[in-house]
mmCIF file of C-alpha atoms and ligand atoms in Angstrom:
data_model
loop_
_atom_site.group_PDB
_atom_site.id
_atom_site.type_symbol
_atom_site.label_atom_id
_atom_site.label_comp_id
_atom_site.label_asym_id
_atom_site.label_seq_id
_atom_site.Cartn_x
_atom_site.Cartn_y
_atom_site.Cartn_z
ATOM 1 C CA UNK A 190 -35.310 -31.113 145.734
ATOM 2 C CA UNK A 191 -36.536 -31.627 149.247
ATOM 3 C CA UNK A 192 -36.647 -35.153 150.623
ATOM 4 C CA UNK A 193 -40.163 -36.561 150.235
ATOM 5 C CA UNK A 194 -40.775 -36.674 153.963
ATOM 6 C CA UNK A 195 -40.298 -32.899 154.109
ATOM 7 C CA UNK A 196 -42.302 -31.886 151.100
ATOM 8 C CA UNK A 197 -45.040 -29.503 152.258
ATOM 9 C CA UNK A 198 -48.537 -30.535 151.337
ATOM 10 C CA UNK A 199 -49.757 -29.064 148.070
ATOM 11 C CA UNK A 200 -52.576 -26.611 147.726
ATOM 12 C CA UNK A 201 -55.196 -28.838 146.185
ATOM 13 C CA UNK A 202 -56.865 -27.710 142.968
ATOM 14 C CA UNK A 203 -59.881 -25.541 143.657
ATOM 15 C CA UNK A 204 -58.502 -24.369 146.986
ATOM 16 C CA UNK A 205 -55.981 -21.846 145.692
ATOM 17 C CA UNK A 206 -54.361 -19.738 148.338
ATOM 18 C CA UNK A 207 -55.820 -16.256 147.932
ATOM 19 C CA UNK A 208 -55.474 -12.952 149.746
ATOM 20 C CA UNK A 209 -58.150 -10.617 151.112
ATOM 21 C CA UNK A 210 -59.040 -9.477 147.580
ATOM 22 C CA UNK A 211 -59.140 -13.003 146.156
ATOM 23 C CA UNK A 212 -55.742 -12.639 144.462
ATOM 24 C CA UNK A 213 -53.831 -15.914 144.194
ATOM 25 C CA UNK A 214 -50.181 -16.368 145.132
ATOM 26 C CA UNK A 215 -48.951 -17.192 141.676
ATOM 27 C CA UNK A 216 -45.853 -15.237 140.759
ATOM 28 C CA UNK A 217 -42.587 -14.814 142.645
ATOM 29 C CA UNK A 218 -39.814 -12.400 141.693
ATOM 30 C CA UNK A 219 -36.511 -13.464 143.095
ATOM 31 C CA UNK A 220 -33.801 -10.833 143.362
ATOM 32 C CA UNK A 221 -30.426 -12.583 143.279
ATOM 33 C CA UNK A 222 -28.309 -9.497 143.922
ATOM 34 C CA UNK A 223 -28.811 -5.842 144.774
ATOM 35 C CA UNK A 224 -25.757 -4.802 142.755
ATOM 36 C CA UNK A 225 -25.864 -3.387 139.272
ATOM 37 C CA UNK A 226 -23.492 -2.502 136.448
ATOM 38 C CA UNK A 227 -25.683 0.416 135.306
ATOM 39 C CA UNK A 228 -26.913 3.494 137.120
ATOM 40 C CA UNK A 229 -30.247 4.154 135.448
ATOM 41 C CA UNK A 230 -31.286 7.567 136.561
ATOM 42 C CA UNK A 231 -34.860 6.461 137.396
ATOM 43 C CA UNK A 232 -33.683 3.546 139.564
ATOM 44 C CA UNK A 233 -30.168 4.126 140.935
ATOM 45 C CA UNK A 234 -29.304 7.803 140.541
ATOM 46 C CA UNK A 235 -26.413 7.580 143.020
ATOM 47 C CA UNK A 236 -23.032 6.034 142.268
ATOM 48 C CA UNK A 237 -22.567 4.410 145.682
ATOM 49 C CA UNK A 238 -25.089 2.535 147.773
ATOM 50 C CA UNK A 239 -25.262 0.641 151.029
ATOM 51 C CA UNK A 240 -25.025 -2.925 149.710
ATOM 52 C CA UNK A 241 -26.447 -6.002 151.392
ATOM 53 C CA UNK A 242 -23.717 -7.873 153.313
ATOM 54 C CA UNK A 243 -22.613 -10.856 151.241
ATOM 55 C CA UNK A 244 -22.978 -13.360 154.082
ATOM 56 C CA UNK A 245 -26.615 -12.431 154.339
ATOM 57 C CA UNK A 246 -27.418 -13.327 150.732
ATOM 58 C CA UNK A 247 -29.411 -16.505 150.278
ATOM 59 C CA UNK A 248 -27.403 -19.367 148.818
ATOM 60 C CA UNK A 249 -28.744 -21.074 145.704
ATOM 61 C CA UNK A 250 -29.797 -24.030 147.869
ATOM 62 C CA UNK A 251 -31.766 -21.697 150.125
ATOM 63 C CA UNK A 252 -33.451 -20.017 147.151
ATOM 64 C CA UNK A 253 -34.368 -23.405 145.683
ATOM 65 C CA UNK A 254 -35.761 -24.575 149.040
ATOM 66 C CA UNK A 255 -37.905 -21.465 149.346
ATOM 67 C CA UNK A 256 -39.028 -21.895 145.740
ATOM 68 C CA UNK A 257 -40.149 -25.438 146.653
ATOM 69 C CA UNK A 258 -42.279 -24.046 149.455
ATOM 70 C CA UNK A 259 -43.733 -21.238 147.336
ATOM 71 C CA UNK A 260 -44.552 -23.550 144.449
ATOM 72 C CA UNK A 261 -46.211 -26.006 146.827
ATOM 73 C CA UNK A 262 -48.550 -23.107 147.685
ATOM 74 C CA UNK A 263 -49.466 -22.265 144.100
ATOM 75 C CA UNK A 264 -46.604 -20.218 142.655
ATOM 76 C CA UNK A 265 -46.096 -21.167 138.999
ATOM 77 C CA UNK A 266 -44.125 -18.230 137.648
ATOM 78 C CA UNK A 267 -40.647 -17.445 138.916
ATOM 79 C CA UNK A 268 -38.675 -14.494 137.590
ATOM 80 C CA UNK A 269 -35.026 -13.876 138.452
ATOM 81 C CA UNK A 270 -34.183 -10.214 138.790
ATOM 82 C CA UNK A 271 -32.123 -7.744 140.808
ATOM 83 C CA UNK A 272 -30.175 -5.403 140.738
ATOM 84 C CA UNK A 273 -28.599 -6.944 137.724
ATOM 85 C CA UNK A 274 -29.081 -10.712 138.037
ATOM 86 C CA UNK A 275 -26.218 -11.558 135.681
ATOM 87 C CA UNK A 276 -23.791 -10.137 138.242
ATOM 88 C CA UNK A 277 -24.577 -13.053 140.539
ATOM 89 C CA UNK A 278 -21.829 -15.578 140.043
ATOM 90 C CA UNK A 279 -22.780 -18.983 138.572
ATOM 91 C CA UNK A 280 -26.382 -17.945 137.894
ATOM 92 C CA UNK A 281 -26.899 -20.880 135.461
ATOM 93 C CA UNK A 282 -26.453 -23.185 138.435
ATOM 94 C CA UNK A 283 -29.456 -21.605 140.164
ATOM 95 C CA UNK A 284 -31.434 -21.761 136.927
ATOM 96 C CA UNK A 285 -30.661 -25.479 136.681
ATOM 97 C CA UNK A 286 -31.899 -26.057 140.227
ATOM 98 C CA UNK A 287 -35.119 -24.133 139.639
ATOM 99 C CA UNK A 288 -35.701 -25.704 136.226
ATOM 100 C CA UNK A 289 -35.757 -29.077 138.005
ATOM 101 C CA UNK A 290 -38.830 -27.949 139.948
ATOM 102 C CA UNK A 291 -41.726 -29.260 137.825
ATOM 103 C CA UNK A 292 -44.236 -26.887 139.399
ATOM 104 C CA UNK A 293 -42.510 -23.878 137.857
ATOM 105 C CA UNK A 294 -44.389 -23.334 134.611
ATOM 106 C CA UNK A 295 -42.570 -20.157 133.618
ATOM 107 C CA UNK A 296 -38.958 -19.565 134.636
ATOM 108 C CA UNK A 297 -37.933 -16.125 133.409
ATOM 109 C CA UNK A 298 -35.197 -13.548 133.791
ATOM 110 C CA UNK A 299 -35.206 -9.747 133.666
ATOM 111 C CA UNK A 300 -31.842 -8.258 132.723
ATOM 112 C CA UNK A 301 -30.347 -5.036 131.471
ATOM 113 C CA UNK A 302 -28.683 -7.158 128.796
ATOM 114 C CA UNK A 303 -25.115 -5.912 129.279
ATOM 115 C CA UNK A 304 -23.784 -9.406 130.072
ATOM 116 C CA UNK A 305 -26.381 -11.444 128.232
ATOM 117 C CA UNK A 306 -24.328 -12.113 125.100
ATOM 118 C CA UNK A 307 -21.741 -13.755 127.378
ATOM 119 C CA UNK A 308 -24.135 -15.728 129.551
ATOM 120 C CA UNK A 309 -27.237 -16.371 127.440
ATOM 121 C CA UNK A 310 -26.132 -19.700 126.074
ATOM 122 C CA UNK A 311 -25.317 -21.164 129.498
ATOM 123 C CA UNK A 312 -28.619 -19.887 130.855
ATOM 124 C CA UNK A 313 -30.574 -21.418 127.981
ATOM 125 C CA UNK A 314 -28.745 -24.723 128.430
ATOM 126 C CA UNK A 315 -29.516 -24.617 132.160
ATOM 127 C CA UNK A 316 -33.242 -24.468 131.401
ATOM 128 C CA UNK A 317 -34.212 -20.805 131.472
ATOM 129 C CA UNK A 318 -37.543 -20.480 129.657
ATOM 130 C CA UNK A 319 -37.822 -16.781 128.859
ATOM 131 C CA UNK A 320 -35.988 -13.503 129.047
ATOM 132 C CA UNK A 321 -37.042 -9.860 129.220
ATOM 133 C CA UNK A 322 -34.387 -7.293 128.400
ATOM 134 C CA UNK A 323 -34.555 -3.645 129.360
ATOM 135 C CA UNK A 324 -33.914 -1.179 126.538
ATOM 136 C CA UNK A 325 -34.720 2.476 127.095
ATOM 137 C CA UNK A 326 -33.108 3.973 124.019
ATOM 138 C CA UNK A 327 -31.579 3.124 120.669
ATOM 139 C CA UNK A 328 -29.113 5.998 120.920
ATOM 140 C CA UNK A 329 -25.729 5.252 122.503
ATOM 141 C CA UNK A 330 -25.171 8.813 123.753
ATOM 142 C CA UNK A 331 -28.606 8.878 125.350
ATOM 143 C CA UNK A 332 -27.947 5.500 126.951
ATOM 144 C CA UNK A 333 -24.718 6.858 128.436
ATOM 145 C CA UNK A 334 -26.506 9.907 129.824
ATOM 146 C CA UNK A 335 -29.331 7.798 131.272
ATOM 147 C CA UNK A 336 -27.256 4.971 132.763
ATOM 148 C CA UNK A 337 -23.888 6.607 133.433
ATOM 149 C CA UNK A 338 -22.213 3.788 131.496
ATOM 150 C CA UNK A 339 -20.930 3.315 127.991
ATOM 151 C CA UNK A 340 -22.247 -0.200 127.296
ATOM 152 C CA UNK A 341 -25.097 0.352 124.852
ATOM 153 C CA UNK A 342 -23.509 -1.865 122.198
ATOM 154 C CA UNK A 343 -23.328 -4.719 124.716
ATOM 155 C CA UNK A 344 -27.051 -4.394 125.415
ATOM 156 C CA UNK A 345 -27.869 -4.616 121.699
ATOM 157 C CA UNK A 346 -25.525 -7.617 121.435
ATOM 158 C CA UNK A 347 -27.392 -9.178 124.371
ATOM 159 C CA UNK A 348 -30.717 -8.735 122.596
ATOM 160 C CA UNK A 349 -29.283 -10.255 119.411
ATOM 161 C CA UNK A 350 -27.993 -13.206 121.443
ATOM 162 C CA UNK A 351 -31.387 -13.772 123.048
ATOM 163 C CA UNK A 352 -32.943 -13.931 119.599
ATOM 164 C CA UNK A 353 -30.222 -16.171 118.170
ATOM 165 C CA UNK A 354 -30.566 -18.575 121.093
ATOM 166 C CA UNK A 355 -34.255 -18.935 120.316
ATOM 167 C CA UNK A 356 -35.739 -17.713 123.599
ATOM 168 C CA UNK A 357 -39.495 -17.622 122.998
ATOM 169 C CA UNK A 358 -41.752 -14.612 123.646
ATOM 170 C CA UNK A 359 -38.868 -12.171 123.857
ATOM 171 C CA UNK A 360 -39.785 -8.877 125.519
ATOM 172 C CA UNK A 361 -38.086 -5.492 125.607
ATOM 173 C CA UNK A 362 -38.995 -3.170 128.487
ATOM 174 C CA UNK A 363 -38.669 0.600 128.145
ATOM 175 C CA UNK A 364 -39.216 3.090 130.944
ATOM 176 C CA UNK A 365 -40.484 6.211 129.199
ATOM 177 C CA UNK A 366 -39.372 9.506 130.710
ATOM 178 C CA UNK A 367 -40.864 12.770 129.509
ATOM 179 C CA UNK A 368 -38.295 14.863 127.690
ATOM 180 C CA UNK A 369 -35.706 12.060 127.796
ATOM 181 C CA UNK A 370 -36.762 9.197 125.518
ATOM 182 C CA UNK A 371 -40.433 9.915 124.783
ATOM 183 C CA UNK A 372 -39.543 10.609 121.137
ATOM 184 C CA UNK A 373 -38.380 7.015 120.579
ATOM 185 C CA UNK A 374 -41.591 5.025 121.016
ATOM 186 C CA UNK A 375 -42.092 4.301 117.316
ATOM 187 C CA UNK A 376 -38.366 3.680 116.754
ATOM 188 C CA UNK A 377 -38.387 1.129 119.558
ATOM 189 C CA UNK A 378 -41.475 -0.584 118.144
ATOM 190 C CA UNK A 379 -39.746 -0.807 114.760
ATOM 191 C CA UNK A 380 -36.594 -2.137 116.375
ATOM 192 C CA UNK A 381 -38.624 -4.696 118.337
ATOM 193 C CA UNK A 382 -40.304 -5.858 115.159
ATOM 194 C CA UNK A 383 -36.867 -6.354 113.588
ATOM 195 C CA UNK A 384 -35.657 -8.572 116.419
ATOM 196 C CA UNK A 385 -39.031 -10.324 116.875
ATOM 197 C CA UNK A 386 -39.525 -8.970 120.371
ATOM 198 C CA UNK A 387 -42.583 -7.370 121.941
ATOM 199 C CA UNK A 388 -41.867 -3.902 123.279
ATOM 200 C CA UNK A 389 -43.499 -2.792 126.519
ATOM 201 C CA UNK A 390 -43.531 0.816 127.586
ATOM 202 C CA UNK A 391 -43.429 1.376 131.332
ATOM 203 C CA UNK A 392 -44.592 4.528 133.067
ATOM 204 C CA UNK A 393 -41.982 6.068 135.365
ATOM 205 C CA UNK A 394 -42.901 4.885 138.855
ATOM 206 C CA UNK A 395 -42.331 6.640 142.168
ATOM 207 C CA UNK A 396 -40.846 3.545 143.765
ATOM 208 C CA UNK A 397 -38.089 3.598 146.399
ATOM 209 C CA UNK A 398 -34.849 4.586 144.688
ATOM 210 C CA UNK A 399 -36.549 6.899 142.209
ATOM 211 C CA UNK A 400 -35.367 9.946 144.124
ATOM 212 C CA UNK A 401 -35.618 12.187 141.073
ATOM 213 C CA UNK A 402 -39.224 11.257 140.342
ATOM 214 C CA UNK A 403 -41.870 13.893 139.686
ATOM 215 C CA UNK A 404 -45.280 13.663 138.060
ATOM 216 C CA UNK A 405 -44.130 16.017 135.289
ATOM 217 C CA UNK A 406 -41.513 13.468 134.192
ATOM 218 C CA UNK A 407 -44.094 10.698 133.770
ATOM 219 C CA UNK A 408 -44.932 10.096 130.123
ATOM 220 C CA UNK A 409 -48.386 8.647 130.659
ATOM 221 C CA UNK A 410 -50.187 5.757 129.033
ATOM 222 C CA UNK A 411 -52.574 8.297 127.473
ATOM 223 C CA UNK A 412 -49.662 10.299 126.013
ATOM 224 C CA UNK A 413 -48.085 7.105 124.654
ATOM 225 C CA UNK A 414 -51.309 6.070 122.939
ATOM 226 C CA UNK A 415 -51.827 9.544 121.527
ATOM 227 C CA UNK A 416 -48.326 9.681 120.062
ATOM 228 C CA UNK A 417 -48.526 6.183 118.586
ATOM 229 C CA UNK A 418 -51.998 6.787 117.143
ATOM 230 C CA UNK A 419 -50.688 9.859 115.331
ATOM 231 C CA UNK A 420 -47.905 7.803 113.847
ATOM 232 C CA UNK A 421 -49.672 4.513 113.065
ATOM 233 C CA UNK A 422 -53.425 5.171 112.993
ATOM 234 C CA UNK A 423 -56.012 3.243 114.979
ATOM 235 C CA UNK A 424 -54.635 1.206 117.873
ATOM 236 C CA UNK A 425 -56.727 -1.721 119.050
ATOM 237 C CA UNK A 426 -56.627 -2.897 122.672
ATOM 238 C CA UNK A 427 -56.419 -6.690 122.919
ATOM 239 C CA UNK A 428 -58.637 -6.716 126.048
ATOM 240 C CA UNK A 429 -57.073 -9.819 127.496
ATOM 241 C CA UNK A 430 -58.309 -11.160 130.765
ATOM 242 C CA UNK A 431 -55.001 -11.693 132.500
ATOM 243 C CA UNK A 432 -53.092 -10.796 135.640
ATOM 244 C CA UNK A 433 -50.093 -9.671 133.566
ATOM 245 C CA UNK A 434 -49.153 -6.068 134.286
ATOM 246 C CA UNK A 435 -48.954 -5.060 130.624
ATOM 247 C CA UNK A 436 -52.039 -4.033 128.707
ATOM 248 C CA UNK A 437 -51.451 -5.133 125.119
ATOM 249 C CA UNK A 438 -52.391 -3.295 121.935
ATOM 250 C CA UNK A 439 -52.287 -4.019 118.204
ATOM 251 C CA UNK A 440 -51.182 -1.592 115.501
ATOM 252 C CA UNK A 441 -52.954 -1.603 112.125
ATOM 253 C CA UNK A 442 -50.094 -3.688 110.656
ATOM 254 C CA UNK A 443 -50.561 -6.374 113.326
ATOM 255 C CA UNK A 444 -47.587 -5.488 115.523
ATOM 256 C CA UNK A 445 -48.378 -5.947 119.199
ATOM 257 C CA UNK A 446 -46.916 -3.824 121.987
ATOM 258 C CA UNK A 447 -47.629 -3.376 125.679
ATOM 259 C CA UNK A 448 -48.020 -0.585 128.197
ATOM 260 C CA UNK A 449 -47.401 -1.008 131.915
ATOM 261 C CA UNK A 450 -49.205 1.955 133.396
ATOM 262 C CA UNK A 451 -48.565 1.400 137.090
ATOM 263 C CA UNK A 452 -48.485 5.117 137.803
ATOM 264 C CA UNK A 453 -51.682 6.371 136.173
ATOM 265 C CA UNK A 454 -53.679 3.130 135.765
ATOM 266 C CA UNK A 455 -52.596 0.739 138.516
ATOM 267 C CA UNK A 456 -53.520 -2.926 138.257
ATOM 268 C CA UNK A 457 -53.270 -3.912 141.931
ATOM 269 C CA UNK A 458 -56.673 -5.604 141.812
ATOM 270 C CA UNK A 459 -55.212 -8.513 139.862
ATOM 271 C CA UNK A 460 -51.728 -8.515 141.408
ATOM 272 C CA UNK A 461 -50.554 -12.055 142.104
ATOM 273 C CA UNK A 462 -46.888 -11.076 142.556
ATOM 274 C CA UNK A 463 -44.640 -11.020 145.545
ATOM 275 C CA UNK A 464 -40.910 -10.472 145.845
ATOM 276 C CA UNK A 465 -38.009 -12.145 147.575
ATOM 277 C CA UNK A 466 -34.897 -10.037 148.144
ATOM 278 C CA UNK A 467 -31.417 -11.457 147.709
ATOM 279 C CA UNK A 468 -31.127 -11.664 151.508
ATOM 280 C CA UNK A 469 -34.402 -13.470 151.979
ATOM 281 C CA UNK A 470 -36.961 -10.810 152.874
ATOM 282 C CA UNK A 471 -40.361 -11.438 151.351
ATOM 283 C CA UNK A 472 -42.325 -8.374 150.158
ATOM 284 C CA UNK A 473 -46.026 -8.478 149.351
ATOM 285 C CA UNK A 474 -45.912 -5.299 147.266
ATOM 286 C CA UNK A 475 -43.410 -3.123 145.454
ATOM 287 C CA UNK A 476 -44.462 -0.293 147.747
ATOM 288 C CA UNK A 477 -44.482 -2.282 151.018
ATOM 289 C CA UNK A 478 -42.552 -0.613 153.818
ATOM 290 C CA UNK A 479 -41.441 -3.890 155.414
ATOM 291 C CA UNK A 480 -40.761 -7.460 154.411
ATOM 292 C CA UNK A 481 -41.022 -10.798 156.169
ATOM 293 C CA UNK A 482 -37.680 -12.354 157.091
ATOM 294 C CA UNK A 483 -37.740 -15.845 155.595
ATOM 295 C CA UNK A 484 -33.953 -16.209 155.777
ATOM 296 C CA UNK A 485 -34.059 -16.090 159.540
ATOM 297 C CA UNK A 486 -36.690 -18.821 159.598
ATOM 298 C CA UNK A 487 -34.749 -20.889 157.093
ATOM 299 C CA UNK A 488 -31.442 -20.571 158.928
ATOM 300 C CA UNK A 489 -33.179 -21.074 162.265
ATOM 301 C CA UNK A 490 -34.151 -24.560 161.128
ATOM 302 C CA UNK A 491 -37.812 -24.036 160.148
ATOM 303 C CA UNK A 492 -39.270 -26.998 158.308
ATOM 304 C CA UNK A 493 -40.919 -26.584 154.892
ATOM 305 C CA UNK A 494 -44.274 -27.052 156.619
ATOM 306 C CA UNK A 495 -43.537 -24.241 159.058
ATOM 307 C CA UNK A 496 -42.435 -21.964 156.244
ATOM 308 C CA UNK A 497 -45.505 -22.876 154.209
ATOM 309 C CA UNK A 498 -47.801 -22.195 157.167
ATOM 310 C CA UNK A 499 -46.274 -18.757 157.761
ATOM 311 C CA UNK A 500 -46.324 -17.803 154.082
ATOM 312 C CA UNK A 501 -49.948 -18.940 153.729
ATOM 313 C CA UNK A 502 -51.187 -17.064 156.756
ATOM 314 C CA UNK A 503 -49.441 -13.885 155.633
ATOM 315 C CA UNK A 504 -50.716 -14.158 152.059
ATOM 316 C CA UNK A 505 -54.264 -14.803 153.287
ATOM 317 C CA UNK A 506 -54.149 -11.533 155.230
ATOM 318 C CA UNK A 507 -52.656 -9.509 152.335
ATOM 319 C CA UNK A 508 -54.422 -6.263 151.490
ATOM 320 C CA UNK A 509 -51.565 -4.471 149.681
ATOM 321 C CA UNK A 510 -52.412 -2.214 146.760
ATOM 322 C CA UNK A 511 -49.542 0.218 146.870
ATOM 323 C CA UNK A 512 -49.786 1.737 143.384
ATOM 324 C CA UNK A 513 -53.523 2.364 143.762
ATOM 325 C CA UNK A 514 -52.992 4.141 147.058
ATOM 326 C CA UNK A 515 -50.174 6.214 145.539
ATOM 327 C CA UNK A 516 -52.378 7.166 142.607
ATOM 328 C CA UNK A 517 -55.006 8.391 145.066
ATOM 329 C CA UNK A 518 -52.454 10.636 146.806
ATOM 330 C CA UNK A 519 -53.233 14.299 146.210
ATOM 331 C CA UNK A 520 -49.765 15.851 146.099
ATOM 332 C CA UNK A 521 -47.554 13.148 144.763
ATOM 333 C CA UNK A 522 -43.800 13.444 145.167
ATOM 334 C CA UNK A 523 -40.761 11.284 145.871
ATOM 335 C CA UNK A 524 -41.821 8.178 147.825
ATOM 336 C CA UNK A 525 -38.743 7.698 150.014
ATOM 337 C CA UNK A 526 -36.127 10.378 150.617
ATOM 338 C CA UNK A 527 -32.495 9.522 150.167
ATOM 339 C CA UNK A 528 -31.593 9.609 153.885
ATOM 340 C CA UNK A 529 -34.225 6.984 154.622
ATOM 341 C CA UNK A 530 -33.033 4.838 151.696
ATOM 342 C CA UNK A 531 -29.511 4.924 153.102
ATOM 343 C CA UNK A 532 -30.794 3.644 156.429
ATOM 344 C CA UNK A 533 -32.845 0.864 154.901
ATOM 345 C CA UNK A 534 -31.635 -0.312 151.493
ATOM 346 C CA UNK A 535 -34.576 -2.725 151.370
ATOM 347 C CA UNK A 536 -36.711 0.240 150.402
ATOM 348 C CA UNK A 537 -34.793 0.458 147.111
ATOM 349 C CA UNK A 538 -36.294 -0.950 143.909
ATOM 350 C CA UNK A 539 -32.918 -2.457 142.989
ATOM 351 C CA UNK A 540 -32.915 -4.401 146.284
ATOM 352 C CA UNK A 541 -36.422 -5.770 146.197
ATOM 353 C CA UNK A 542 -36.348 -6.548 142.486
ATOM 354 C CA UNK A 543 -38.335 -4.810 139.780
HETATM 355 N N1 SAM B 638 -31.414 -4.764 136.171
HETATM 356 C C1 SAM B 638 -32.429 -5.464 135.497
HETATM 357 C C2 SAM B 638 -33.072 -4.609 134.439
HETATM 358 O O1 SAM B 638 -32.893 -3.407 134.454
HETATM 359 O O2 SAM B 638 -33.749 -5.188 133.588
HETATM 360 C C3 SAM B 638 -33.481 -6.051 136.416
HETATM 361 C C4 SAM B 638 -33.891 -5.230 137.606
HETATM 362 S S1 SAM B 638 -34.709 -3.705 137.218
HETATM 363 C C5 SAM B 638 -35.065 -3.061 138.844
HETATM 364 C C6 SAM B 638 -36.276 -4.304 136.627
HETATM 365 C C7 SAM B 638 -37.116 -3.328 135.857
HETATM 366 O O3 SAM B 638 -37.510 -2.278 136.702
HETATM 367 C C8 SAM B 638 -36.412 -2.701 134.664
HETATM 368 O O4 SAM B 638 -37.110 -2.941 133.473
HETATM 369 C C9 SAM B 638 -36.431 -1.238 135.005
HETATM 370 O O5 SAM B 638 -36.531 -0.459 133.865
HETATM 371 C C10 SAM B 638 -37.619 -1.123 135.922
HETATM 372 N N2 SAM B 638 -37.568 0.068 136.759
HETATM 373 C C11 SAM B 638 -36.606 0.455 137.620
HETATM 374 N N3 SAM B 638 -36.914 1.627 138.205
HETATM 375 C C12 SAM B 638 -38.117 2.013 137.697
HETATM 376 C C13 SAM B 638 -38.966 3.144 137.900
HETATM 377 N N4 SAM B 638 -38.665 4.126 138.730
HETATM 378 N N5 SAM B 638 -40.122 3.186 137.205
HETATM 379 C C14 SAM B 638 -40.468 2.194 136.352
HETATM 380 N N6 SAM B 638 -39.707 1.093 136.125
HETATM 381 C C15 SAM B 638 -38.539 1.017 136.793
HETATM 382 FE FE1 SF4 B 639 -31.062 0.032 135.648
HETATM 383 FE FE2 SF4 B 639 -31.963 -2.440 136.275
HETATM 384 FE FE3 SF4 B 639 -29.710 -1.506 137.280
HETATM 385 FE FE4 SF4 B 639 -31.996 -0.455 138.079
HETATM 386 S S1 SF4 B 639 -31.336 -2.515 138.435
HETATM 387 S S2 SF4 B 639 -30.095 0.630 137.579
HETATM 388 S S3 SF4 B 639 -33.164 -0.555 136.185
HETATM 389 S S4 SF4 B 639 -30.136 -1.861 135.129
HETATM 390 FE FE1 SF4 B 640 -48.957 -5.436 143.114
HETATM 391 FE FE2 SF4 B 640 -48.170 -3.628 144.876
HETATM 392 FE FE3 SF4 B 640 -47.568 -3.350 142.270
HETATM 393 FE FE4 SF4 B 640 -50.086 -3.000 143.163
HETATM 394 S S1 SF4 B 640 -48.302 -1.777 143.653
HETATM 395 S S2 SF4 B 640 -49.453 -4.153 141.326
HETATM 396 S S3 SF4 B 640 -50.190 -4.557 144.777
HETATM 397 S S4 SF4 B 640 -46.844 -4.957 143.658
#
C-alpha cells in the first residue's frame, strides 16, 4: 500500500474517468511475463522470440504501485495474463499484494493451465478470485499439433484443480480455427458442463503475433451459432447489457456459453480495458501501435499524483477502436509482418497480454 500522504485522490462517484466515447477506465490486464511454455500457432508460431530484458520487467512492488494509481482512477477489474503468467516466479506473492487492494473487485488470471495444478492452491490462498483457462481441444494429438508441446494432460489436470479448489465462475476459452478445431464446439460445451465451467468461443483475431492469420481461417460467430443450432436446437441470446467481451447464449437444456466475436462483430464501443506490459508500457487497445512508458515515470521518481494525472489525461483523449477499424478494412491480411515484430516485440499479443 502507498503511504496515506501519497495516495492519489479518488475519482469521486458520478465523475468516472471516461474517454472520448464515454468509455470508463474500469479494467486493467497486467501481463507479468512475455514468455510462454506453449507455442500456440495463432499466437506464437515461432519457436524463438526477442524477449523483454529481465531488468526491464516491473517488480511486484512496481505493479502494485501502478495498480494503486489505476484503481484510484476507477479500475475495479484486474486480470493477470501474459505470455504465460504462471511462468513468473512467486506469482502468489503478487496476487497477495493485489488482493490487499480493496478497490479491486475482481482479481482474475488467464492461464493456459499447464502449471495450474501445481500452483492453483497457492494462488487461491493468496486471494485470487477467479481463473480463466484456455482450452482449444480435447484431443491430445491435436493439442500437440496446435501448441508444439505435449502437455495436454497437464492442462486438463489444471482445469480439474481449478474446479476442486472451488474457484467461482470458472471459464474455458477456446480459439476456434476453421479446419483445425471447429468440429469440437459441442464436445467442448459438454466437457465444460462436466467440469462446471462456462465455455467461450473466440474468433481467430489478426492481432500482432498472428502471422499465419487469414480471413479463411476464421470460424465466425455466425458459423458457430449455425453449427450449435443444428446440434442443440434453438439458441437464445441472453442480451445482457455489459461491457464484457463475450456475448452469452443459452442452449435449450439451460447450458450457457459465450462467443467473443472480435473479428466479425467487434465490441469496441463498450471497451473499458487497457493493458500493461510486463515492462511497464500501457496500451489503450490490443491493436495500438505504441504504448505509454509508465515504468520510466515510475523509476524516474514520479509521484502517484503525477502518474494519475498522466493516465487520466491520456484516457480522456482515448479514441481507440482497433477491432472496428480492422473489420472495416477491405482487404484484410496479417496485421504485422514478422520482421516488424522482431524489431518491436511490444507489437506481439503475448507481450501486451491477451
Ligand atoms: N497464456 C495464457 C493463455 O493462453 O491463456 C494467457 C495469455 S494468452 C495471449 C490470452 C488469450 O489470448 C488466450 O485465451 C488465447 O487463446 C488468446 N489469443 C491469443 N492469440 C489469439 C488470436 N490470434 N486470436 C484470438 N485469441 C487469441
Ligand atoms: Fe498460447 Fe497463451 Fe502462450 Fe499465446 S501466450 S502461445 S495463447 S499459451
Ligand atoms: Fe478494446 Fe481495442 Fe479490443 Fe476494440 S480492439 S475491444 S478498443 S482493445
